Coordinates of C-alpha atoms and ligand atoms in Angstrom, one line a residue:
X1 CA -2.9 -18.9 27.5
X2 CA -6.0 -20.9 26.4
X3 CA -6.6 -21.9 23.1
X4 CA -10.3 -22.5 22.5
X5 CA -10.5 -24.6 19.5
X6 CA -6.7 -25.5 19.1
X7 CA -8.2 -28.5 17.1
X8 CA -8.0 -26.2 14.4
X9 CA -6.3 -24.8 11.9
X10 CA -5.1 -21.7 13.2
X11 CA -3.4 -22.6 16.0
X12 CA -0.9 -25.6 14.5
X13 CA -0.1 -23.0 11.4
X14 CA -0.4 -19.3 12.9
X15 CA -0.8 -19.3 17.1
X16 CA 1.4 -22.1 17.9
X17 CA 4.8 -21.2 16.1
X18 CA 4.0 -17.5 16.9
X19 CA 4.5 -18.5 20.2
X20 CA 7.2 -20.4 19.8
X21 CA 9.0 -17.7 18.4
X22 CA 8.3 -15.6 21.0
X23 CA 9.9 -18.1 23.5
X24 CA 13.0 -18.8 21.4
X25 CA 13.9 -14.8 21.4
X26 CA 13.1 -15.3 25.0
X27 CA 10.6 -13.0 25.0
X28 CA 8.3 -15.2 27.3
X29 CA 9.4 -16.5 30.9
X30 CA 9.7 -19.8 30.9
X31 CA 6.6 -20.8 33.6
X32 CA 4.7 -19.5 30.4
X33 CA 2.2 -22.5 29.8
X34 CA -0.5 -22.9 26.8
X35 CA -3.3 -25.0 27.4
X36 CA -4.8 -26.3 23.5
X37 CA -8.6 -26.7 24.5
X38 CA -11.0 -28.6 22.5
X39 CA -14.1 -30.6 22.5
X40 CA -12.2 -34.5 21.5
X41 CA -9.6 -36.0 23.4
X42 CA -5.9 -35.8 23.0
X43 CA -3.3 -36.7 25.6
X44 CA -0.8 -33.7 26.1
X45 CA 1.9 -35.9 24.4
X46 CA -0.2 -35.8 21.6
X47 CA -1.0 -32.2 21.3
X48 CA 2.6 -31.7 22.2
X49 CA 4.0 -33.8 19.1
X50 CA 1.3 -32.2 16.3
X51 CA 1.8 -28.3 17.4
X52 CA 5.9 -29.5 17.0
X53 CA 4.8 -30.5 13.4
X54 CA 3.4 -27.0 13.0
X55 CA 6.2 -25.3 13.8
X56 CA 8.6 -27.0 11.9
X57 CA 6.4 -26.6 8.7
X58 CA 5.1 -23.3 9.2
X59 CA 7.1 -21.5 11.5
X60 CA 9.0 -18.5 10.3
X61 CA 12.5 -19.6 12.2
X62 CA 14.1 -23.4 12.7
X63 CA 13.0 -25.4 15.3
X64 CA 16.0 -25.7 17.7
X65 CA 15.9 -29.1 20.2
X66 CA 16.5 -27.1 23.3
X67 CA 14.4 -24.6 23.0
X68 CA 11.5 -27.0 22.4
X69 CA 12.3 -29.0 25.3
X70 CA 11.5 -25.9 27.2
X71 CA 8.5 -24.6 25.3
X72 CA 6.6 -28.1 25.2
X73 CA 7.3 -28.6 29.1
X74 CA 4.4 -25.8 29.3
X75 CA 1.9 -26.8 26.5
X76 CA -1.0 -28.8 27.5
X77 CA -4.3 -30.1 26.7
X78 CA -7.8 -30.1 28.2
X79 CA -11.1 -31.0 26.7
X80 CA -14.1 -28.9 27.3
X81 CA -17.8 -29.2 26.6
X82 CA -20.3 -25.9 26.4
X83 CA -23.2 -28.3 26.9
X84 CA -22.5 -30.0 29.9
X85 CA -22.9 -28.3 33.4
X86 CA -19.0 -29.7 34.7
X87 CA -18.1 -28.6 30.9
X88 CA -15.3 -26.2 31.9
X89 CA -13.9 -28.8 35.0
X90 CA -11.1 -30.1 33.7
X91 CA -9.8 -26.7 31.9
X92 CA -10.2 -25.5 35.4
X93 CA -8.4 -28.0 36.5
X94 CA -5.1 -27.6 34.0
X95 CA -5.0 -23.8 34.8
X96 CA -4.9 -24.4 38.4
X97 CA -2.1 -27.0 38.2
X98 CA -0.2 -24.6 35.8
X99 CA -0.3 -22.1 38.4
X100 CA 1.1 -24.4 40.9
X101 CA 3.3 -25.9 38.5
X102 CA 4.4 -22.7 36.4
X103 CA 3.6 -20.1 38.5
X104 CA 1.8 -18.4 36.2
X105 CA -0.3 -16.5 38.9
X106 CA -3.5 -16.7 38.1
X107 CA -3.6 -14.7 34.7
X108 CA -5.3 -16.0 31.9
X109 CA -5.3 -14.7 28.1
X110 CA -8.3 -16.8 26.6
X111 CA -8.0 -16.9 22.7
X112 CA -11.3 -17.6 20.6
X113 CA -10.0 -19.6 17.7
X114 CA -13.7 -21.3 17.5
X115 CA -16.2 -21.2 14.9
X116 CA -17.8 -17.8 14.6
X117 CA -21.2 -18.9 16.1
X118 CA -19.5 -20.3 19.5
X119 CA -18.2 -17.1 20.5
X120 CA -21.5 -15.7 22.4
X121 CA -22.2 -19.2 23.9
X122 CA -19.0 -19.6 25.3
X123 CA -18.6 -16.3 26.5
X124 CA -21.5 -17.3 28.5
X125 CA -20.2 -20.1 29.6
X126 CA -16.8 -19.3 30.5
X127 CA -18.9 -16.1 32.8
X128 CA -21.0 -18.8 34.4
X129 CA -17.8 -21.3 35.1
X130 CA -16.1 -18.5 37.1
X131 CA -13.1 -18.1 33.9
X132 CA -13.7 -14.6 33.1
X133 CA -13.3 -12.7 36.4
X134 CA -10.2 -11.0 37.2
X135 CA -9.0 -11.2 40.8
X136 CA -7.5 -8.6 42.4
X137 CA -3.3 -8.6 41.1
X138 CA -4.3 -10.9 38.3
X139 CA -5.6 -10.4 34.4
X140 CA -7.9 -12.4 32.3
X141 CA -7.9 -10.8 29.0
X142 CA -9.7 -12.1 25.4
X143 CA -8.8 -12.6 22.1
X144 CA -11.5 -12.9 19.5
X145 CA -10.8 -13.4 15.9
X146 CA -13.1 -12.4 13.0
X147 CA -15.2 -12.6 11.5
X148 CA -16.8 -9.8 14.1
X149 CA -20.1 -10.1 12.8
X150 CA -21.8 -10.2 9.4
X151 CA -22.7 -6.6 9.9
X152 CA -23.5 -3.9 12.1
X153 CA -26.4 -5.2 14.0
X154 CA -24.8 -8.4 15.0
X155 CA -21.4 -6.7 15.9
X156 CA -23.1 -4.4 18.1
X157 CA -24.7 -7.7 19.9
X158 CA -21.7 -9.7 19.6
X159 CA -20.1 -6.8 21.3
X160 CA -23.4 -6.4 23.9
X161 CA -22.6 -9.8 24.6
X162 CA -19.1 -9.8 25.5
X163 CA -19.3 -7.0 28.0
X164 CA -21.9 -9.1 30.0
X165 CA -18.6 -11.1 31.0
X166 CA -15.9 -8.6 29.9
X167 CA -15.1 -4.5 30.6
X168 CA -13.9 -3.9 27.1
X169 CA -10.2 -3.5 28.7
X170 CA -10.4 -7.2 28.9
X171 CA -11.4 -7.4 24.8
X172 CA -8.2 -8.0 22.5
X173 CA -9.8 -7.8 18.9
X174 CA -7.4 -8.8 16.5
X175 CA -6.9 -7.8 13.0
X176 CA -3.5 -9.8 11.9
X177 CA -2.9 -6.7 9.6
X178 CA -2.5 -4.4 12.3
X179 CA 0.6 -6.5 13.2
X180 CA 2.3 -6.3 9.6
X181 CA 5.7 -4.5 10.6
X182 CA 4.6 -2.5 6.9
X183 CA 1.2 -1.3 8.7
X184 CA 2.7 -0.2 12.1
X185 CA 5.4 1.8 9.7
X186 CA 2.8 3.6 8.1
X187 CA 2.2 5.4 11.7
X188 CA 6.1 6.0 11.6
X189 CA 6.1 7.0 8.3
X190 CA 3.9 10.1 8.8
X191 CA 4.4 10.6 12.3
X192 CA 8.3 10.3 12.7
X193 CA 8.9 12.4 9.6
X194 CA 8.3 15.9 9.3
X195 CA 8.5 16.2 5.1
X196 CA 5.1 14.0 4.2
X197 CA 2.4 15.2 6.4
X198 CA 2.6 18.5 5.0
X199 CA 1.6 17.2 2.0
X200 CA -0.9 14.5 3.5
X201 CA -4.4 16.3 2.3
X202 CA -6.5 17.3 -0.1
X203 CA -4.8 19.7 -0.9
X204 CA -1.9 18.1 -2.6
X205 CA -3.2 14.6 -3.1
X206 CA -5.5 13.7 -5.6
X207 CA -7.0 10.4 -4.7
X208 CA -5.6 6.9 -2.9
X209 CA -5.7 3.9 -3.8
X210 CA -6.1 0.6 -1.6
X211 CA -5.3 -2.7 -3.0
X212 CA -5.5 -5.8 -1.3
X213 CA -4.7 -8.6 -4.2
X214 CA -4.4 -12.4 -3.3
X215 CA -3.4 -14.9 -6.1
X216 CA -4.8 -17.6 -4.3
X217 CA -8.6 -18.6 -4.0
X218 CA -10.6 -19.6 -1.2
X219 CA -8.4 -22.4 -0.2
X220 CA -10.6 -25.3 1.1
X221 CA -12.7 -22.5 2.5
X222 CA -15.6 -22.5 0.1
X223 CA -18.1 -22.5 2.5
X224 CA -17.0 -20.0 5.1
X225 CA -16.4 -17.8 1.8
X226 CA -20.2 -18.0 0.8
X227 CA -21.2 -16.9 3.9
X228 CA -18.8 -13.7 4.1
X229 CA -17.9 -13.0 0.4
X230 CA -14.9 -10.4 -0.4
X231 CA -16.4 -7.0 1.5
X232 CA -16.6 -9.0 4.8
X233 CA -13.4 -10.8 4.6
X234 CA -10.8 -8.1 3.8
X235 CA -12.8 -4.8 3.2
X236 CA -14.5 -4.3 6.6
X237 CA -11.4 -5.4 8.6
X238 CA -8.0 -4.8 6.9
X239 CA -8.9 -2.6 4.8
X240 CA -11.4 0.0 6.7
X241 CA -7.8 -0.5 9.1
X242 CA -5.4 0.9 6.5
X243 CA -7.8 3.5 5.6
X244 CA -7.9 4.9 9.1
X245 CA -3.9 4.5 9.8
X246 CA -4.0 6.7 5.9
X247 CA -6.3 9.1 6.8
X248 CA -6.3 9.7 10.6
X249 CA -4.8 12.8 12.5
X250 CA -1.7 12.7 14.5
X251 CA -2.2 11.5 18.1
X252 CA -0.6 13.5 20.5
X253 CA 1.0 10.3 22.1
X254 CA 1.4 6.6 21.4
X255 CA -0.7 6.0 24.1
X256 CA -3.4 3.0 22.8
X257 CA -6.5 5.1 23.2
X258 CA -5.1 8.3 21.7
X259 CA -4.2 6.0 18.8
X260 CA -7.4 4.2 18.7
X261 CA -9.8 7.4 19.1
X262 CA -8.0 9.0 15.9
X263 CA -8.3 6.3 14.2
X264 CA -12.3 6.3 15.1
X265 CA -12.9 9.6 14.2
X266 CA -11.8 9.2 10.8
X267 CA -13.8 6.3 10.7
X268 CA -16.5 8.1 11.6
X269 CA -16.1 11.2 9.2
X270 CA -16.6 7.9 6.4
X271 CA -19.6 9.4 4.4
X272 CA -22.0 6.4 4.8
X273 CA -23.2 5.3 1.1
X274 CA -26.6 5.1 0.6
X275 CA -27.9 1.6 -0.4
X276 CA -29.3 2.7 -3.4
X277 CA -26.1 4.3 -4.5
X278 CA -24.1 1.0 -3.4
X279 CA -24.0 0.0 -7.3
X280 CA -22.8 3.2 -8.3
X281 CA -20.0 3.6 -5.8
X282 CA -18.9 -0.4 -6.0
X283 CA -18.3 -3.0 -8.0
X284 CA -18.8 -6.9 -7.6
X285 CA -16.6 -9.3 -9.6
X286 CA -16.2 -13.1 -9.3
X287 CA -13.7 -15.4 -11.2
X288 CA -14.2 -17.6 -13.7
X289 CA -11.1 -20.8 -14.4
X290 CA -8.3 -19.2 -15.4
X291 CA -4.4 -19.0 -15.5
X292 CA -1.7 -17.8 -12.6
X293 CA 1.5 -18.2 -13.6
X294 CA 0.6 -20.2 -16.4
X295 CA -0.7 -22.9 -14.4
X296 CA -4.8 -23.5 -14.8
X297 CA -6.8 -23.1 -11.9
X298 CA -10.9 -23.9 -11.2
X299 CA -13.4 -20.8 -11.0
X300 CA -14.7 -20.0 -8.0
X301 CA -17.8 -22.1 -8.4
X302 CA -16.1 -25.0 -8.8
X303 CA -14.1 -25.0 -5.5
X304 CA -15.4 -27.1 -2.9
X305 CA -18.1 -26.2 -0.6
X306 CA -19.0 -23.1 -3.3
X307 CA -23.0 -23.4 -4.5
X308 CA -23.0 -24.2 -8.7
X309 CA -24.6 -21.3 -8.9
X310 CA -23.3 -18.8 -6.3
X311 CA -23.5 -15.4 -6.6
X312 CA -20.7 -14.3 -3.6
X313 CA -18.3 -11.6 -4.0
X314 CA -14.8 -12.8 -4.9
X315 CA -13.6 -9.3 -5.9
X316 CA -15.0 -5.8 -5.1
X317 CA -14.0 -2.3 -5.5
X318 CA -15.3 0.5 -3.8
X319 CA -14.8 4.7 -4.1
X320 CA -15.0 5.9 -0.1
X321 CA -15.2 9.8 0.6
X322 CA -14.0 11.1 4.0
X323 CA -16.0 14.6 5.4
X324 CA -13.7 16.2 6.8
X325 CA -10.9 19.4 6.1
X326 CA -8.1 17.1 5.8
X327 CA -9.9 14.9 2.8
X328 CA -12.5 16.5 1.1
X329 CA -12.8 16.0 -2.2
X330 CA -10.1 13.6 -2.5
X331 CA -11.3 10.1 -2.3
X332 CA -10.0 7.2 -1.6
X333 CA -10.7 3.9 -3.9
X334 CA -10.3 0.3 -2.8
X335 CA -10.6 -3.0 -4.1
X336 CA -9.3 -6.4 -3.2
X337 CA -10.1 -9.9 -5.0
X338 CA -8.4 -13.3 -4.9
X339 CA -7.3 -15.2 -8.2
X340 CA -5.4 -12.0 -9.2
X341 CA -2.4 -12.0 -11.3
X342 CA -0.1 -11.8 -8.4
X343 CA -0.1 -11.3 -4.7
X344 CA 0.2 -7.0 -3.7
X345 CA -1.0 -5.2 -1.3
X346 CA -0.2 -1.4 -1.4
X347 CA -1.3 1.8 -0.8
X348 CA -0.9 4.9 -3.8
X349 CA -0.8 8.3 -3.1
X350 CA -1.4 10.2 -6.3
X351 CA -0.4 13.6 -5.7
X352 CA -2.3 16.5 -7.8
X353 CA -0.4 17.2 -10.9
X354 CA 1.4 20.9 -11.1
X355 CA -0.5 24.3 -11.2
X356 CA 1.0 25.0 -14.1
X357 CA 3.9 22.9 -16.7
X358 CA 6.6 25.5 -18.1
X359 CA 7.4 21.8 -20.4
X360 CA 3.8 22.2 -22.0
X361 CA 4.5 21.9 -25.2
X362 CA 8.2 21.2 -25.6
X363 CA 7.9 17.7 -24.9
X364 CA 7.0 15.0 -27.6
X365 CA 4.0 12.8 -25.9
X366 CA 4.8 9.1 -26.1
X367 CA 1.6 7.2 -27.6
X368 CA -1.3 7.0 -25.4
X369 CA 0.0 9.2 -22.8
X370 CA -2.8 11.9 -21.5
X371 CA -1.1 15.1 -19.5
X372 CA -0.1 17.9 -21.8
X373 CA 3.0 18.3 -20.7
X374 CA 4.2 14.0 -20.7
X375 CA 4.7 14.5 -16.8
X376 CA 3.0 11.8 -15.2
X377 CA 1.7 12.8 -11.5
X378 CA 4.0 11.7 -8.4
X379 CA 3.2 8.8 -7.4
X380 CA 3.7 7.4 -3.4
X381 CA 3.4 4.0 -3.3
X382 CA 3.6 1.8 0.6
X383 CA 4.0 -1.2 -0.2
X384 CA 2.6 -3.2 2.4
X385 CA 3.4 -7.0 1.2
X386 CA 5.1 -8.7 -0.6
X387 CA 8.5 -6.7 -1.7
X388 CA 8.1 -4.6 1.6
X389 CA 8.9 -0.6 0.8
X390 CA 8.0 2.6 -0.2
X391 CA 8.8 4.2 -3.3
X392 CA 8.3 7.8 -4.7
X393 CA 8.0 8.0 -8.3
X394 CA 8.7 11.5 -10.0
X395 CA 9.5 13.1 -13.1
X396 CA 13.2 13.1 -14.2
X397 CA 15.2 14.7 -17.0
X398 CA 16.0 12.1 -19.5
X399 CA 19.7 12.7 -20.8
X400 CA 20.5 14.2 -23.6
X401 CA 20.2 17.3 -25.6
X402 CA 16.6 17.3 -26.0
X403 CA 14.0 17.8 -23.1
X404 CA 12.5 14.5 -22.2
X405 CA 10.7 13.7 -18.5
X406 CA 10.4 10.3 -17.7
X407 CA 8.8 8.6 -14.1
X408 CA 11.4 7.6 -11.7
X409 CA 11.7 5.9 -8.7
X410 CA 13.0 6.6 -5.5
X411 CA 13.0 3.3 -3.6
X412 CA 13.2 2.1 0.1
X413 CA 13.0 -1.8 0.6
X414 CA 13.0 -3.6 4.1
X415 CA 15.2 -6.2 2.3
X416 CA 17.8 -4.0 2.1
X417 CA 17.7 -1.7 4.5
X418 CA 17.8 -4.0 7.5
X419 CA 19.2 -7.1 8.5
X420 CA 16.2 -8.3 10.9
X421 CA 13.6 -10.7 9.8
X422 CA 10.2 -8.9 10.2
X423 CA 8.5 -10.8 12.9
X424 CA 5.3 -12.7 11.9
X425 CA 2.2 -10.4 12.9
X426 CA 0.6 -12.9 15.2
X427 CA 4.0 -12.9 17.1
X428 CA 3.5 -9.2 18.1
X429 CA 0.1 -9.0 18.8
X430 CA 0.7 -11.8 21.0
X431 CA 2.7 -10.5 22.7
X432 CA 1.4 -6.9 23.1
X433 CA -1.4 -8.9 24.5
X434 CA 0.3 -10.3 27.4
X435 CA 1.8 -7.1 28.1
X436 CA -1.9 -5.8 28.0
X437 CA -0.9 -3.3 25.3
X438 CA -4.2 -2.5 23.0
X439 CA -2.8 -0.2 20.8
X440 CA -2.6 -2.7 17.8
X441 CA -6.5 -4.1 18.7
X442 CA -9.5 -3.2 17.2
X443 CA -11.3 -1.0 19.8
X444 CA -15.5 -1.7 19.9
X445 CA -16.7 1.5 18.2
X446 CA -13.8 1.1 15.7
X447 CA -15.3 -2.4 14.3
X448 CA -19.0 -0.7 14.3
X449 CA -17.8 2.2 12.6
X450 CA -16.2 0.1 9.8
X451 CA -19.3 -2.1 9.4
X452 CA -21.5 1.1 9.8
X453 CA -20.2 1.4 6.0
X454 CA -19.9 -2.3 4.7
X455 CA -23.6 -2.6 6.3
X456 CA -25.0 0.3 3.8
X457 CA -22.9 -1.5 1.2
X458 CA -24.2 -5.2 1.7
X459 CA -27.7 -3.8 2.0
X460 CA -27.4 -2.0 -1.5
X461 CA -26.3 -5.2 -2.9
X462 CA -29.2 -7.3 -1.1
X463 CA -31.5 -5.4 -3.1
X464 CA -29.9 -5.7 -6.5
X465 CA -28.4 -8.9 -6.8
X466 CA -25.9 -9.0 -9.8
X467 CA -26.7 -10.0 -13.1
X468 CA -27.0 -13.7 -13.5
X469 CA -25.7 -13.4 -17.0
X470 CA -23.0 -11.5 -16.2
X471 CA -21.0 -13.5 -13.1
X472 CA -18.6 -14.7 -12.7
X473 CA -17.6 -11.9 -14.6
X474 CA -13.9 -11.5 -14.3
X475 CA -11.1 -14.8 -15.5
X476 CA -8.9 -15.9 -12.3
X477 CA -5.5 -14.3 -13.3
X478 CA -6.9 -11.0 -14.6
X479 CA -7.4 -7.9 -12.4
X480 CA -10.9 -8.1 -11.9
X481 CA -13.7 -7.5 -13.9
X482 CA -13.8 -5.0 -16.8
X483 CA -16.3 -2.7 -14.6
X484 CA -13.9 -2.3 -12.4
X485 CA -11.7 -0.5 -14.9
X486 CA -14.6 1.7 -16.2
X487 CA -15.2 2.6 -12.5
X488 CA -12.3 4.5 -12.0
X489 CA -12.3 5.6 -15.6
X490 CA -15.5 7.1 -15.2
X491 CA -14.0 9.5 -13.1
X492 CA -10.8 10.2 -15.3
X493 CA -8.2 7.8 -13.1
X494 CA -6.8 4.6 -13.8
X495 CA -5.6 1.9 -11.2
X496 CA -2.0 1.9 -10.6
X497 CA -0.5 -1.7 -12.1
X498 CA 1.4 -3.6 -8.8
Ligands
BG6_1 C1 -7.7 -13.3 6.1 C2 -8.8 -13.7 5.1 O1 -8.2 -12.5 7.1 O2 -6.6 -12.6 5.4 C3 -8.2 -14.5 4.0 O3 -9.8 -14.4 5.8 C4 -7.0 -13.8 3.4 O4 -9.2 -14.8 3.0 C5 -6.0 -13.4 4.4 O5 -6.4 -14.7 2.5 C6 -4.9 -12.5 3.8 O6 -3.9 -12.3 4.7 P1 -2.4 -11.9 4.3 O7 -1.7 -11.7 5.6 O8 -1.9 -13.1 3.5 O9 -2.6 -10.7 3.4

């Protein structure tokens, strides 16, 4: 495996100890070799003794001396330059010793962990050195990260690009939400089950709701974040991915493509908003200084590479219909934002209250409740991090002589149910990589689907900026701005409370 741009972040933190992981449940042979590549020099020694700091801070299990004796004897270093005509020499170079060395055959996973704009030139680059062609009995396969494009039109050419030097087989676009063991459940929880999917439709749901909630803020990321904003950071990738996992049919097989081309179709039965009714179908938020957890933090302004005066997207909420017989009529609201009072992301099914309530009337309504009969409507909520589980929330007798209903929950938590530590996401798609499994990937026409909506959305909001008096409009620690409330009042529903 190549890491292209192991200088940075990502790999010490995320790639590195996924790996590592992977080779302490022996789930890699041991010839498996990882070749760091980047533009300054390091000496493998080097490379070798700050990816060890990596995984003992970040790793999800303890760094054990033996078993990183045998991992480091196969990580490596190379330096490359995309401007030089010998750029990719000495990479060559360290992948043919490691296949001497290692025996590791001749096949190559290269992952992109570069800076969004080197992707197309070293695509090029890597086609022209030779790096990208398969020989017969061997694989060369590509992992790119996102951002994929800042909307349609350059997704399609980033994708264009790619498949001068890769057949889309070869393209491994990851999503790290796809490998949440809470996201891959949500196939098993309405395909393994016979009880839900009856009631999976418009005919017994009322509306979902998709929250993606961060406490943190941008993290020393200002700058990336003013060029992508909330919509292009979490909306047109994670969450346009637990929309169509929600709202897909059931593939006949677990094959990858039958997965992926359900999961397109429902992307593609998304009714595109028209940018002129972007404003009405979204809101924009951004956070002020506030409070989490009683402890101050700075606005989003005042974080480091933000302009003074930005205008970016730190929160947004959306209302998304789905043309089809399974969803019409019941639509689908999302929002995520950082600075939020607390970290949540979930799914809620609201189900559609009952025809008809023989209890109308005989129960006393508490203050401020709104159904006639003081049932509230069932509620299924997947929660997808942190406090991984499900719970169904329905209407019980309270005891005692008079009739009284109150919500209750019927709970399922990972914590509890099993003993395993959930593996970290970048561990399994890692791994379903080298296996050449694509199932978990973002297929080519999936990613242009999703920013086929975000595009419409992004161009509404190019053409009415928000109100300079009226941003940042929402106080870090608070659930995003007051519109965002009215939004979902407006049409007589209220977001559910993590
Ligand atoms: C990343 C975004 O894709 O996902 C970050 O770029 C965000 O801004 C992160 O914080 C959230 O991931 P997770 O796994 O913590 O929900």
């Amino acid at each position: 495996m190549v890491i292209f741009g192991a200088s940075g972040d990502l790999t010490k933190r995320k790639l590195v100890p996924a790996l590592y992981a992977l080779a302490a449940e022996g789930s890699v042979p041991d010839g498996f070799t990882v070749i760091g590549a980047a533009r300054s020099p390091l000496s493998d020694e080097e490379f070798r003794a700050d990816m060890r700091e990596g995984v003992e801070k970040y790793g999800r299990i303890h760094l054990r001396e033996d078993v990183w004796e045998r991992f480091a004897a196969g990580l490596r270093y190379a330096t490359y330059n995309m401007d030089a005509e010998d750029g990719f020499d000495h990479l060559k170079q360290a992948l043919e010793a490691a296949d001497r060395e290692r025996g590791t055959a001749g096949n190559r996973l290269l992952y992109f962990s570069t800076p969004p704009n080197a992707v197309m030139p070293l695509t090029d680059r890597l086609n022209t050195a030779g790096l990208t062609t398969q020989a017969p009995g061997t694989f060369v396969r590509v992992i790119i990260e996102k951002p994929f494009g800042r909307d349609l039109a350059t997704a399609r050419e980033l994708n264009t690009r790619l498949h001068t030097a890769f057949v889309e087989e070869q393209i491994y676009r990851i999503d790290h939400y796809l490998g949440k063991e809470t996201v891959q459940n949500l196939l098993v929880f309405r395909f393994a089950n016979g009880i839900f999917e009856p009631l999976w439709n418009r005919q017994y749901i009322d509306h979902v709701q998709i929250t993606v909630a961060e406490e943190i803020g941008v993290e020393g990321r200002g700058s990336y974040y003013e060029e992508a904003g909330a919509l292009r950071d979490i909306v047109q990738n994670h969450i346009m991915q637990l929309v169509a996992i929600m709202g897909m049919e059931a593939p006949s097989n677990f094959q990858a493509e039958m997965v992926r081309d359900e999961k397109v179709k429902l992307l593609r039965a998304v009714r595109p908003i028209h940018p002129d009714d972007a404003l009405s179908h979204s809101v924009r938020g951004q956070y002020s200084a506030g409070y989490i957890n009683g402890q101050p933090v700075p606005g989003y302004r005042d974080e480091r590479g933000v302009a003074p005066d930005s205008l970016r997207e730190t929160f947004v909420a959306l209302k998304l219909d789905i043309d089809n017989w399974r969803w019409a009529g019941t639509p689908f609201y999302l929002r995520t934002g950082k600075r939020m009072p607390k970290r949540s992301t979930e799914i809620v099914i609201q189900f559609r209250r009952v025809p008809h309530s023989p209890f109308a009337g005989s129960v006393p309504l508490a203050a401020g409740a709104v159904p006639e009969d003081g049932i509230d409507p069932n509620l299924l909520i997947l929660r997808i991090q942190p406090d991984e589980g499900i719970s169904l929330r329905f209407g019980a007798k309270i005891p005692g002589q008079a009739l009284r209903i109150e919500s209750v929950n019927m709970d399922f938590m990972y914590g509890t149910a099993f003993r395993e530590q959930s593996p970290d996401a970048y561990e399994r798609l890692l791994l379903d990589c080298m296996l050449g499994d694509p199932t978990l990937f973002a297929r080519e026409d999936e990613v242009e689907e999703a920013w086929r909506f975000c595009t419409a959305i992004l161009d509404g909001w190019r053409a009415h900026p928000p109100d300079r008096t009226n941003s940042p409009n929402y106080p870090a620690g608070t659930w995003g701005p007051e519109e965002s409330h009215a939004f979902m009042a407006r049409d007589g529903r209220a977001w559910h409370v993590p």
